[in-house]
XYZ file of C-alpha atoms in Angstrom:
737
model
C 22.950 -39.630 -4.543
C 23.318 -36.672 -6.884
C 21.331 -33.452 -7.028
C 20.676 -31.620 -10.275
C 19.377 -28.098 -10.672
C 16.275 -27.577 -12.768
C 18.312 -25.659 -15.331
C 20.498 -28.786 -15.873
C 23.697 -27.172 -14.597
C 26.469 -29.295 -13.022
C 25.628 -31.636 -10.145
C 26.182 -30.691 -6.513
C 26.570 -32.999 -3.555
C 23.768 -33.180 -0.998
C 26.156 -33.001 1.943
C 27.639 -29.729 0.684
C 24.195 -28.105 0.523
C 23.205 -29.507 3.898
C 26.423 -28.274 5.475
C 25.656 -24.775 4.215
C 22.256 -24.954 5.871
C 23.805 -26.286 9.045
C 26.322 -23.473 9.257
C 23.521 -20.969 8.824
C 20.846 -22.325 11.183
C 21.498 -25.540 13.144
C 25.137 -25.499 14.106
C 24.195 -26.325 17.724
C 22.614 -29.634 16.696
C 25.146 -31.341 14.434
C 24.016 -34.807 15.489
C 20.481 -34.011 14.350
C 21.866 -32.644 11.084
C 23.141 -36.070 10.108
C 19.773 -37.545 11.028
C 18.108 -35.080 8.637
C 20.624 -35.917 5.895
C 20.056 -39.629 6.423
C 16.269 -39.239 6.198
C 16.568 -37.166 3.018
C 18.968 -39.652 1.392
C 16.705 -42.609 2.125
C 13.518 -40.887 0.937
C 14.914 -39.234 -2.211
C 15.102 -40.640 -5.725
C 18.539 -41.450 -7.233
C 18.491 -38.181 -9.188
C 16.711 -35.249 -7.600
C 16.307 -31.573 -8.439
C 17.298 -28.832 -6.018
C 13.643 -27.858 -5.724
C 12.730 -31.364 -4.560
C 15.734 -31.430 -2.255
C 14.671 -28.188 -0.590
C 11.206 -29.629 -0.031
C 12.629 -32.761 1.586
C 15.030 -30.813 3.774
C 12.275 -28.449 4.932
C 9.901 -31.311 5.691
C 12.478 -33.311 7.621
C 13.545 -30.270 9.633
C 9.970 -29.440 10.582
C 9.387 -33.053 11.606
C 11.975 -32.568 14.361
C 10.159 -29.686 16.044
C 9.294 -32.063 18.891
C 13.023 -32.165 19.705
C 13.404 -28.399 19.644
C 10.898 -25.752 18.465
C 13.684 -24.087 16.495
C 13.473 -26.780 13.815
C 9.994 -25.591 12.821
C 11.461 -22.198 12.002
C 14.409 -23.809 10.177
C 12.013 -25.829 8.036
C 10.024 -22.680 7.311
C 13.143 -20.819 6.203
C 14.240 -23.614 3.906
C 10.774 -23.835 2.367
C 10.607 -20.059 1.985
C 14.027 -20.107 0.313
C 12.702 -22.684 -2.147
C 9.666 -20.467 -2.770
C 11.924 -17.496 -3.455
C 13.643 -19.427 -6.257
C 10.269 -20.014 -7.917
C 8.675 -16.579 -7.560
C 9.418 -13.332 -9.468
C 12.374 -11.516 -7.842
C 10.674 -8.111 -7.610
C 7.229 -6.778 -6.797
C 7.106 -5.078 -10.201
C 7.759 -8.325 -12.097
C 5.108 -10.141 -10.064
C 2.651 -7.337 -10.806
C 3.401 -7.488 -14.524
C 3.002 -11.270 -14.799
C -0.266 -11.304 -12.862
C -1.777 -8.391 -14.809
C -0.852 -9.507 -18.332
C -2.081 -12.270 -20.602
C -5.442 -13.193 -22.026
C -6.963 -13.722 -18.554
C -5.205 -11.402 -16.068
C -5.491 -12.262 -12.373
C -5.375 -8.673 -11.115
C -8.066 -6.040 -11.604
C -7.278 -2.993 -13.693
C -8.135 -0.624 -10.827
C -5.642 -2.305 -8.484
C -2.922 -2.390 -11.151
C -3.458 1.306 -11.861
C -3.196 2.174 -8.148
C -0.071 0.048 -7.728
C 1.691 1.619 -10.731
C 1.091 5.130 -9.393
C 3.371 4.459 -6.418
C 5.369 1.530 -7.795
C 8.906 2.845 -7.003
C 7.883 3.608 -3.428
C 6.114 0.272 -2.989
C 9.078 -1.662 -4.329
C 11.529 0.187 -2.076
C 9.369 -0.361 1.032
C 9.186 -4.160 0.822
C 11.190 -5.898 3.577
C 11.909 -9.380 2.229
C 13.691 -10.559 5.408
C 10.318 -10.735 7.153
C 9.300 -13.608 4.879
C 11.781 -15.803 6.754
C 10.027 -15.358 10.100
C 7.240 -17.831 9.297
C 7.114 -21.385 10.609
C 7.047 -24.329 8.225
C 3.292 -24.800 8.612
C 2.669 -21.099 7.986
C 4.775 -21.195 4.799
C 2.766 -24.172 3.534
C -0.482 -22.315 4.286
C 0.754 -19.261 2.405
C 1.920 -21.326 -0.540
C -1.185 -23.463 -0.935
C -3.974 -21.190 0.257
C -3.112 -17.522 -0.036
C -0.403 -16.578 -2.526
C -1.550 -15.973 -6.103
C -0.394 -18.510 -8.652
C -0.709 -19.616 -12.246
C -1.134 -23.346 -12.450
C 1.551 -24.886 -10.257
C 3.783 -21.805 -10.166
C 3.433 -19.374 -7.266
C 3.682 -15.790 -8.538
C 3.697 -13.926 -5.230
C 5.882 -13.718 -2.168
C 4.286 -13.010 1.216
C 5.572 -9.426 1.228
C 4.045 -8.868 -2.234
C 0.756 -10.212 -0.842
C 0.872 -7.797 2.098
C 1.595 -4.924 -0.259
C -1.328 -5.934 -2.485
C -3.632 -5.894 0.556
C -2.250 -2.522 1.654
C -2.896 -0.949 -1.736
C -6.453 -2.312 -1.993
C -7.426 -1.275 1.547
C -5.807 2.181 1.532
C -6.951 3.680 -1.789
C -4.553 6.087 -3.524
C -3.015 7.335 -0.286
C 0.692 6.538 -0.104
C 1.037 7.273 3.615
C -1.924 4.991 4.410
C -0.510 2.258 2.143
C 2.864 2.346 3.917
C 1.183 2.387 7.324
C -1.004 -0.601 6.463
C 1.834 -2.558 4.870
C 3.971 -2.122 7.981
C 1.198 -3.456 10.215
C 0.435 -6.428 7.956
C 4.071 -7.245 7.271
C 4.929 -7.331 10.987
C 1.789 -9.411 11.667
C 0.032 -6.883 13.881
C -3.297 -7.738 12.278
C -4.686 -9.901 9.464
C -7.656 -9.773 7.161
C -9.895 -12.755 6.516
C -8.800 -15.447 4.102
C -11.269 -14.194 1.485
C -9.687 -10.758 1.607
C -6.134 -12.121 1.484
C -6.838 -14.308 -1.540
C -9.129 -12.114 -3.625
C -8.099 -8.524 -2.814
C -7.078 -6.775 -6.018
C -8.078 -9.702 -8.246
C -10.605 -9.781 -11.048
C -12.986 -11.795 -8.837
C -12.735 -9.178 -6.085
C -15.090 -10.841 -3.562
C -13.326 -10.120 -0.234
C -16.177 -10.467 2.283
C -15.940 -13.650 4.397
C -19.198 -13.731 6.374
C -22.807 -13.888 5.133
C -26.255 -14.906 6.361
C -29.484 -15.500 4.449
C -32.907 -17.054 4.761
C -33.911 -19.926 2.512
C -36.569 -18.714 0.065
C -39.331 -21.339 -0.001
C -41.915 -19.181 -1.770
C -41.410 -20.945 -5.107
C -39.153 -23.310 -7.011
C -37.426 -20.266 -8.498
C -36.839 -18.882 -5.011
C -35.301 -22.147 -3.833
C -33.089 -22.315 -6.889
C -31.972 -18.718 -6.371
C -31.079 -19.442 -2.748
C -28.965 -22.448 -3.679
C -27.277 -20.454 -6.452
C -26.442 -17.643 -4.055
C -25.036 -20.141 -1.520
C -22.866 -21.671 -4.235
C -21.582 -18.288 -5.440
C -20.685 -17.179 -1.913
C -19.046 -20.516 -1.139
C -17.052 -20.602 -4.363
C -15.618 -17.143 -3.659
C -14.445 -18.230 -0.205
C -17.324 -16.776 1.812
C -18.983 -18.646 4.673
C -22.615 -18.224 5.620
C -25.340 -18.973 8.082
C -28.472 -20.294 6.368
C -31.847 -20.150 8.090
C -34.128 -23.072 7.182
C -36.742 -22.913 9.948
C -39.278 -21.957 7.276
C -38.497 -25.003 5.119
C -41.603 -27.214 4.736
C -41.425 -30.714 6.245
C -41.632 -33.933 4.249
C -45.352 -34.733 4.462
C -48.063 -36.310 2.333
C -51.609 -35.026 2.391
C -52.463 -37.535 5.135
C -49.586 -36.294 7.327
C -47.249 -39.233 6.705
C -43.633 -38.807 5.553
C -43.125 -39.202 1.806
C -39.326 -39.569 1.894
C -38.838 -37.410 -1.200
C -38.592 -33.876 0.202
C -38.215 -32.018 3.464
C -35.131 -31.016 5.407
C -33.368 -34.325 4.891
C -33.346 -33.849 1.125
C -32.250 -30.200 1.413
C -29.361 -31.026 3.744
C -28.086 -33.725 1.388
C -28.201 -31.250 -1.516
C -26.275 -28.668 0.493
C -23.705 -31.247 1.586
C -23.116 -32.410 -1.985
C -22.871 -28.816 -3.179
C -20.272 -27.777 -0.591
C -18.270 -30.939 -1.240
C -18.177 -30.323 -4.996
C -17.181 -26.681 -4.549
C -14.488 -27.699 -2.105
C -12.946 -30.038 -4.665
C -13.123 -27.523 -7.503
C -11.628 -24.370 -5.946
C -7.887 -23.801 -5.840
C -7.706 -21.726 -2.666
C -10.262 -23.605 -0.585
C -13.813 -22.521 0.018
C -16.160 -21.260 2.653
C -18.573 -23.181 4.814
C -22.296 -23.230 5.471
C -23.948 -23.572 8.857
C -27.638 -24.429 8.553
C -29.806 -23.111 11.423
C -33.168 -24.331 12.639
C -35.440 -23.395 15.530
C -36.433 -26.252 17.860
C -40.167 -26.068 17.086
C -39.609 -27.343 13.523
C -41.178 -30.833 13.147
C -38.082 -32.264 11.438
C -35.660 -31.338 14.206
C -34.928 -35.063 14.704
C -33.927 -35.405 11.030
C -31.781 -32.283 11.310
C -29.895 -33.679 14.323
C -29.532 -37.109 12.737
C -27.990 -35.561 9.615
C -25.601 -33.566 11.788
C -24.316 -36.748 13.403
C -24.266 -38.720 10.158
C -22.234 -36.161 8.223
C -19.761 -35.842 11.071
C -19.311 -39.550 11.688
C -19.423 -40.780 8.104
C -18.075 -37.841 6.119
C -14.475 -36.761 5.628
C -13.467 -34.100 8.156
C -10.938 -32.746 5.661
C -13.530 -32.009 2.999
C -16.504 -31.075 5.126
C -18.246 -27.829 4.273
C -21.658 -28.188 5.964
C -22.348 -27.592 9.652
C -25.445 -27.262 11.809
C -26.894 -24.876 14.389
C -30.001 -24.484 16.564
C -31.432 -21.055 17.418
C -32.995 -21.540 20.843
C -35.697 -19.183 22.207
C -35.953 -18.432 25.935
C -39.382 -20.069 26.073
C -37.853 -23.409 25.163
C -35.159 -23.123 27.865
C -37.769 -22.221 30.503
C -39.879 -25.216 29.542
C -36.805 -27.421 29.864
C -36.218 -26.071 33.362
C -39.882 -26.510 34.343
C -40.106 -29.972 32.714
C -43.000 -28.927 30.488
C -44.139 -30.063 27.045
C -42.710 -28.700 23.793
C -44.847 -28.541 20.646
C -43.713 -28.817 17.021
C -45.381 -26.836 14.222
C -45.454 -26.912 10.454
C -43.764 -23.600 9.472
C -46.461 -23.069 6.814
C -49.049 -22.909 9.611
C -47.115 -20.517 11.867
C -45.072 -18.184 9.635
C -45.165 -15.350 12.194
C -43.027 -17.326 14.666
C -39.993 -16.661 12.480
C -40.282 -12.887 12.776
C -40.729 -12.569 16.539
C -38.765 -13.005 19.750
C -39.271 -12.448 23.469
C -42.817 -11.988 24.794
C -44.243 -11.617 21.275
C -42.866 -15.031 20.332
C -44.158 -16.577 23.555
C -47.657 -15.161 23.093
C -47.873 -16.463 19.530
C -46.448 -19.863 20.453
C -48.952 -20.365 23.276
C -51.792 -19.147 21.041
C -50.866 -21.591 18.280
C -50.781 -24.402 20.839
C -54.235 -23.412 22.100
C -55.530 -23.261 18.517
C -54.468 -26.876 17.972
C -51.936 -26.110 15.230
C -49.258 -28.328 16.753
C -48.223 -31.410 14.778
C -46.786 -33.285 17.757
C -45.302 -32.688 21.181
C -42.616 -34.106 23.456
C -41.257 -33.331 26.896
C -38.990 -30.305 26.455
C -36.224 -32.070 28.370
C -36.257 -34.955 25.889
C -35.869 -32.501 23.006
C -33.046 -30.720 24.848
C -31.324 -34.037 25.554
C -31.432 -34.977 21.861
C -29.784 -31.650 20.963
C -27.060 -32.195 23.552
C -26.376 -35.770 22.460
C -26.006 -34.533 18.880
C -23.538 -31.933 20.160
C -21.429 -34.571 21.874
C -21.606 -37.167 19.113
C -21.543 -35.046 15.980
C -19.443 -31.926 16.595
C -22.598 -29.874 16.464
C -25.040 -28.316 16.281
C -23.912 -24.875 17.344
C -26.331 -23.404 19.876
C -27.264 -19.706 19.830
C -29.869 -17.959 21.984
C -32.409 -16.133 19.846
C -33.730 -13.704 22.445
C -30.291 -12.600 23.657
C -29.195 -12.025 20.046
C -32.113 -9.683 19.465
C -32.214 -7.908 22.826
C -28.518 -7.033 22.558
C -28.326 -6.173 18.872
C -27.855 -2.659 17.565
C -29.913 -3.636 14.509
C -32.901 -5.436 16.054
C -35.126 -2.517 14.987
C -34.675 -3.652 11.366
C -36.290 -7.021 12.008
C -36.028 -10.187 14.062
C -32.623 -11.905 13.875
C -33.377 -15.618 13.697
C -29.895 -17.131 13.545
C -26.174 -16.380 13.544
C -23.301 -16.658 11.083
C -21.314 -19.713 10.060
C -19.239 -19.819 13.255
C -22.089 -18.722 15.547
C -20.489 -15.284 15.484
C -22.171 -12.657 13.278
C -25.539 -11.304 14.455
C -27.142 -9.536 11.500
C -30.666 -9.097 10.119
C -31.372 -10.930 6.878
C -34.305 -11.963 4.731
C -35.022 -13.517 1.357
C -34.453 -10.059 -0.153
C -31.380 -9.156 1.910
C -28.280 -11.304 2.421
C -26.444 -10.110 5.511
C -22.717 -9.554 5.025
C -19.846 -8.659 7.333
C -16.210 -7.763 6.604
C -13.734 -9.024 9.192
C -10.176 -8.675 10.447
C -8.271 -10.023 13.436
C -5.889 -8.121 15.717
C -2.815 -10.117 16.807
C -2.801 -9.256 20.507
C 0.688 -10.502 21.551
C 2.153 -7.752 19.354
C 0.918 -5.200 21.908
C 2.647 -6.643 24.990
C 5.749 -4.674 25.942
C 9.053 -6.081 27.191
C 8.067 -5.305 30.781
C 4.918 -7.470 30.452
C 2.477 -4.569 30.123
C -0.227 -4.212 27.500
C -0.073 -1.162 25.238
C -3.741 -0.132 25.097
C -2.922 3.153 23.380
C -1.264 1.436 20.422
C -4.117 -1.081 20.196
C -6.583 1.806 20.036
C -4.633 3.409 17.185
C -4.377 0.146 15.211
C -8.089 -0.669 15.555
C -8.964 2.751 14.121
C -6.726 2.021 11.119
C -8.321 -1.408 10.677
C -11.826 0.107 10.814
C -10.880 2.616 8.133
C -9.362 -0.073 5.913
C -12.272 -2.510 6.236
C -14.687 0.206 5.145
C -12.523 0.992 2.133
C -12.450 -2.684 1.142
C -16.231 -2.919 1.227
C -16.481 0.033 -1.158
C -14.406 -1.736 -3.834
C -15.727 -5.239 -3.119
C -17.513 -7.197 -5.855
C -20.634 -8.387 -4.057
C -21.821 -11.909 -4.899
C -25.458 -10.870 -5.267
C -27.796 -7.891 -5.297
C -29.202 -9.032 -1.952
C -25.714 -8.824 -0.420
C -25.164 -5.364 -1.885
C -28.419 -4.250 -0.236
C -27.082 -5.356 3.150
C -23.867 -3.416 2.557
C -25.750 -0.245 1.733
C -28.042 -0.581 4.751
C -25.690 -1.741 7.527
C -22.010 -1.820 6.435
C -21.357 -4.389 9.163
C -17.814 -5.080 10.374
C -16.474 -7.848 12.599
C -13.181 -6.851 14.202
C -11.813 -9.691 16.334
C -8.633 -10.813 18.050
C -6.092 -13.625 17.891
C -3.642 -14.922 20.501
C -5.382 -13.879 23.726
C -3.920 -16.878 25.554
C -0.349 -15.964 24.557
C -1.058 -12.366 25.543
C -1.937 -13.474 29.071
C 1.245 -15.550 29.226
C 3.395 -12.622 28.152
C 1.648 -10.452 30.757
C 2.275 -13.204 33.337
C -1.436 -13.682 34.005
C -2.947 -17.113 34.555
C -5.994 -17.724 32.348
C -8.188 -18.454 35.369
C -7.160 -15.340 37.304
C -9.344 -12.306 37.915
C -6.527 -10.161 36.535
C -6.697 -12.043 33.207
C -10.462 -11.548 33.010
C -10.054 -7.847 33.743
C -7.342 -7.555 31.094
C -9.501 -9.386 28.544
C -12.383 -7.032 29.235
C -10.094 -3.973 28.986
C -8.731 -5.199 25.643
C -12.211 -5.588 24.177
C -13.311 -2.277 25.657
C -10.412 -0.663 23.793
C -11.314 -2.449 20.546
C -14.973 -1.425 20.826
C -14.206 2.199 21.699
C -11.647 2.612 18.913
C -13.935 0.997 16.314
C -16.898 3.151 17.346
C -14.807 6.319 17.396
C -13.355 5.609 13.959
C -16.781 4.711 12.554
C -18.152 8.010 13.856
C -15.245 9.976 12.340
C -15.696 8.255 8.965
C -19.216 9.680 8.673
C -17.564 12.676 7.019
C -16.436 10.331 4.222
C -19.269 7.804 3.850
C -22.208 9.244 5.767
C -24.096 7.230 8.412
C -25.346 3.790 7.393
C -28.904 3.977 6.134
C -30.402 1.868 8.964
C -28.911 4.106 11.674
C -32.214 5.848 12.410
C -34.067 3.859 15.057
C -31.055 1.740 15.999
C -29.800 1.329 19.568
C -26.868 3.641 18.803
C -29.290 6.244 17.466
C -31.047 6.090 20.842
C -27.707 6.511 22.601
C -27.539 2.892 23.769
C -24.087 1.374 23.378
C -23.510 -2.363 23.553
C -22.710 -2.363 27.267
C -25.957 -0.459 27.917
C -27.845 -3.387 26.401
C -26.048 -5.607 28.942
C -26.927 -3.234 31.802
C -23.213 -2.806 32.476
C -21.394 0.408 33.349
C -17.697 0.548 32.346
C -15.371 1.084 35.267
C -11.898 2.570 35.461
C -12.536 5.653 33.371
C -10.204 4.561 30.588
C -12.428 6.219 27.948
C -14.975 9.030 27.945
C -17.962 7.011 26.817
C -20.482 9.782 27.346
C -18.620 12.119 25.006
C -18.482 9.415 22.326
C -22.156 8.609 22.876
C -23.107 12.253 22.282
C -21.002 12.470 19.091
C -22.636 9.317 17.761
C -26.151 10.599 18.466
C -25.297 13.845 16.725
C -23.363 12.543 13.707
C -24.165 8.829 13.431
C -21.814 5.974 12.578
C -20.777 4.381 9.310
C -21.158 0.784 10.534
C -24.162 -0.955 12.074
C -21.964 -3.580 13.779
C -18.269 -3.444 14.603
C -16.861 -6.126 16.927
C -17.114 -9.894 16.497
C -14.994 -12.617 18.080
C -14.906 -15.253 15.384
C -13.110 -18.476 14.583
C -10.091 -17.137 12.628
C -8.074 -20.310 12.160
C -6.206 -18.934 9.149
C -4.816 -16.011 11.144
C -3.839 -18.342 13.975
C -2.044 -20.663 11.561
C -0.010 -17.865 9.984
C 1.005 -16.313 13.305
C 1.448 -19.517 15.291
C -0.759 -18.172 18.090
C -3.900 -19.656 19.619
C -7.089 -19.007 17.687
C -9.208 -16.099 18.888
C -9.879 -16.029 22.623
C -9.313 -19.730 23.197
C -7.024 -20.948 25.983
C -3.854 -22.852 25.104
C -4.506 -26.110 23.268
C -0.867 -27.218 23.434
C 2.264 -26.015 25.128
C 4.267 -23.116 23.748
C 7.626 -24.895 23.631
C 9.375 -21.796 22.320
C 8.393 -19.976 25.518
C 9.885 -22.757 27.614
C 13.100 -22.385 25.613
C 13.215 -18.654 26.249
C 12.766 -19.285 29.961
C 15.754 -21.648 29.914
C 13.674 -24.660 30.925
C 13.923 -26.687 27.735
C 16.049 -29.817 27.765
C 15.789 -33.441 26.701
C 14.426 -34.568 30.059
C 11.636 -31.977 29.985
C 10.801 -32.924 26.403
C 10.300 -36.566 27.332
C 8.218 -35.655 30.369
C 5.979 -33.462 28.236
C 5.481 -36.299 25.783
C 4.481 -38.639 28.624
C 2.082 -36.048 30.079
C 0.531 -35.316 26.667
C 1.771 -31.726 26.681
C 0.670 -30.835 30.198
C 3.103 -29.263 32.703
C 0.706 -29.919 35.551
C 2.576 -32.844 37.122
C 6.141 -31.996 36.088
C 8.095 -31.167 39.210
C 10.792 -29.198 37.375
C 8.275 -26.507 36.417
C 7.667 -23.775 39.037
C 4.124 -23.538 40.411
C 3.515 -20.066 39.014
C 4.431 -21.274 35.517
C 2.120 -24.277 35.846
C -0.783 -21.867 36.376
C 0.421 -19.784 33.460
C 0.669 -22.695 31.019
C -2.570 -24.514 31.786
C -4.151 -25.940 28.654
C -7.813 -25.849 27.686
C -8.228 -29.415 28.921
C -7.141 -28.393 32.426
C -9.283 -25.266 32.743
C -12.801 -25.433 34.152
C -15.278 -24.433 31.447
C -16.859 -21.970 33.841
C -13.742 -19.806 33.501
C -13.983 -19.836 29.692
C -17.608 -18.722 29.938
C -16.711 -16.129 32.583
C -14.181 -14.651 30.162
C -16.886 -14.503 27.475
C -19.317 -12.855 29.908
C -16.738 -10.251 30.949
C -16.022 -9.413 27.277
C -19.665 -9.546 26.197
C -20.632 -5.908 26.915
C -18.064 -4.791 24.338
C -18.837 -7.346 21.597
C -21.709 -5.961 19.541
C -22.075 -9.135 17.495
C -21.197 -12.437 19.196
C -18.384 -14.817 20.144
C -17.498 -18.225 18.715
C -17.436 -20.120 22.010
C -15.661 -23.468 21.896
C -15.958 -25.898 24.792
C -13.372 -28.490 25.824
C -13.957 -31.752 27.602
C -11.955 -34.936 27.188
C -14.942 -37.102 28.129
C -18.048 -34.912 27.930
C -21.256 -36.013 29.634
C -24.795 -34.833 29.109
C -25.128 -33.460 32.636
C -21.888 -31.503 32.293
C -22.923 -30.034 28.932
C -26.378 -29.203 30.281
C -24.880 -27.265 33.193
C -22.500 -25.361 30.914
C -25.158 -24.373 28.372
C -27.693 -23.371 31.022
C -25.029 -21.211 32.650
C -24.295 -19.553 29.295
C -28.002 -18.909 28.697
C -28.686 -17.496 32.163
C -25.590 -15.277 31.885
C -27.010 -13.582 28.796
C -24.510 -14.848 26.221
C -25.703 -14.780 22.620
C -23.812 -17.967 21.727
C -23.879 -21.035 23.950
C -21.414 -23.110 21.955
C -19.929 -23.124 18.476
C -18.694 -26.678 18.832
C -17.402 -29.058 21.463
C -13.879 -30.452 21.355
C -13.909 -33.802 23.080
C -10.505 -35.420 23.595
C -6.986 -33.989 23.482
C -6.139 -35.696 20.228
C -9.304 -34.606 18.433
C -9.320 -32.775 15.152
C -9.204 -29.017 15.023
C -10.570 -27.332 11.929
C -8.649 -24.243 10.794
C -11.518 -21.880 10.696
C -12.684 -18.375 8.410
C -10.315 -19.340 7.734
C -11.762 -21.637 8.438
C -13.945 -19.587 6.360
C -11.851 -20.441 3.344
C -9.005 -22.669 4.372
C -9.964 -26.284 3.727
C -7.341 -27.575 6.120
C -7.258 -29.858 9.144
C -4.691 -29.335 11.864
C -4.235 -32.268 14.200
C -3.525 -31.185 17.765
C -1.143 -33.426 19.694
């Protein structure tokens, strides 16, 4: 077989190129080298370009990562080398190509800022860092994040990081260099929307939204669907409240079959599917929320199961959620009756929670406004069966969301964001929005297995500053979203790789020490974000809804949980007094979301989840990796639990999500809760879930005061895992083995 370069220069032999790669990366595995060569030769065409050869070599190397984790990195380096041949050789050339032509990709403001410091930016780029990505991460960068024209990629990862640094740091060279260094070394990441659209002519960088469906008129409904489409197309994900949507009824009370929630959900599903097929960089997702008193709850749950079981998981853009009031959960416990109402008859239920909701609900029952009723336990069972069978709905607790929100004084919060994470007020006139970033926690563990809380505090303050700057220059998708920005300026700073952080600190996930460390990490994030938001008042002023908020009253998030921080790590009273005196820029600050895109680029576990599969690279570093261990891991489906060669302390350290009692996952969430001012995307794991098990878990979450009971349930070790927000934009499925 012969290989020809794209420029039609003389032929080179495949073995010569492969030998060069072997000498550089895989000299310890010569036998595997010939296997790679053999696979490439048999799968290649008689005449092949060097670009195609590089792709085949990278793919075949990555396919051998089950033999040794090093091959995943080798495949990534080969693929990155191929990408380097395609992309402009300098940051300046990339900037010129993307900013010129009849339809430039980059905004004039970004180009102007970049040209001011161009020599410094060019000299600061460290291209060697591009070769530290795994094969899967390189593919994600190439297909989802790097800017391109047609089929040609016009950015390298370091150019992308520099673009983000310039956009988020204004015309401040020191801040640009500081931000670039953090992004380039993967200390933190922005959302997928920010990565893709920062500095572009589209300029919509916000990933998380929430809005109510406007049912006041046909124009209102059309406007809502248009806004959903615009947000989705620009990579944003949203929670959509439809509890006010009228049921499908004729004048005599019978179902007509031509309207109602069923019709709306089919429209939304078709819309998200079409947008997903038409956008180059993927698109966001929609989670539709309903309260359990809506008369078409059964249709809602049936659609959730149908779309999951019949639809394509790869192209799915519509998900489901139920916002559960405390009254419903108490009636389930007491085995009482639950009544369904037409939302047109009880509009005030949507705007109330707690005792006010209960009083109205009981009054409407007494007034005979109910359409039908069922035992509350039967309704609860139907929700749980839908959760087990249809990967949803997400379950959030309405009263906890409002009681523990800094912004509940603005109005009742009826539902959460797309990943059951953001807790923000919204209405038909105001589309809630939240800018997010994720801190890569393993980067803060020192060589002696200690966590550097001081450095984390410093980085979170930088991230808070940068997220605020990005919202200033963001192109909002609608006037209603811009109103939310002006009023609340909500942020959602989260984390990635908590499980790997515990491993590096030598803490078992189920240990009290791990729970204490997790709480201390989130306490640091919350304190740093609050402190930075208070300091930024000198630049932006306090957000306009600050007056009357919990922070205005001096109540921090942990006060709303009736928790008093211990250990004296931070002077909370001093910060509380500064906030009451000066205010804060942001109405919300911390949110633990599903950031699958960040996890895919770093190779760490998503968010605060436990390990889903073994970290083979860690086993290599510990000197435990060999062929015998590899085969045993394959037989045990990735678990080290019953492998005698693994020390007992390491077995506790490397427990996977399938081996950890769900009570420990919820206990972690409860420990972190007092420092998470929005909410947490809680994912449950059970290879063979049962209704009684799920009931116990969700009741425990509710009684513990969590705002989110479950985002979704992963049932079975070989089940699909959706790559999340970023998932919020990344239309990708990662199969966990």
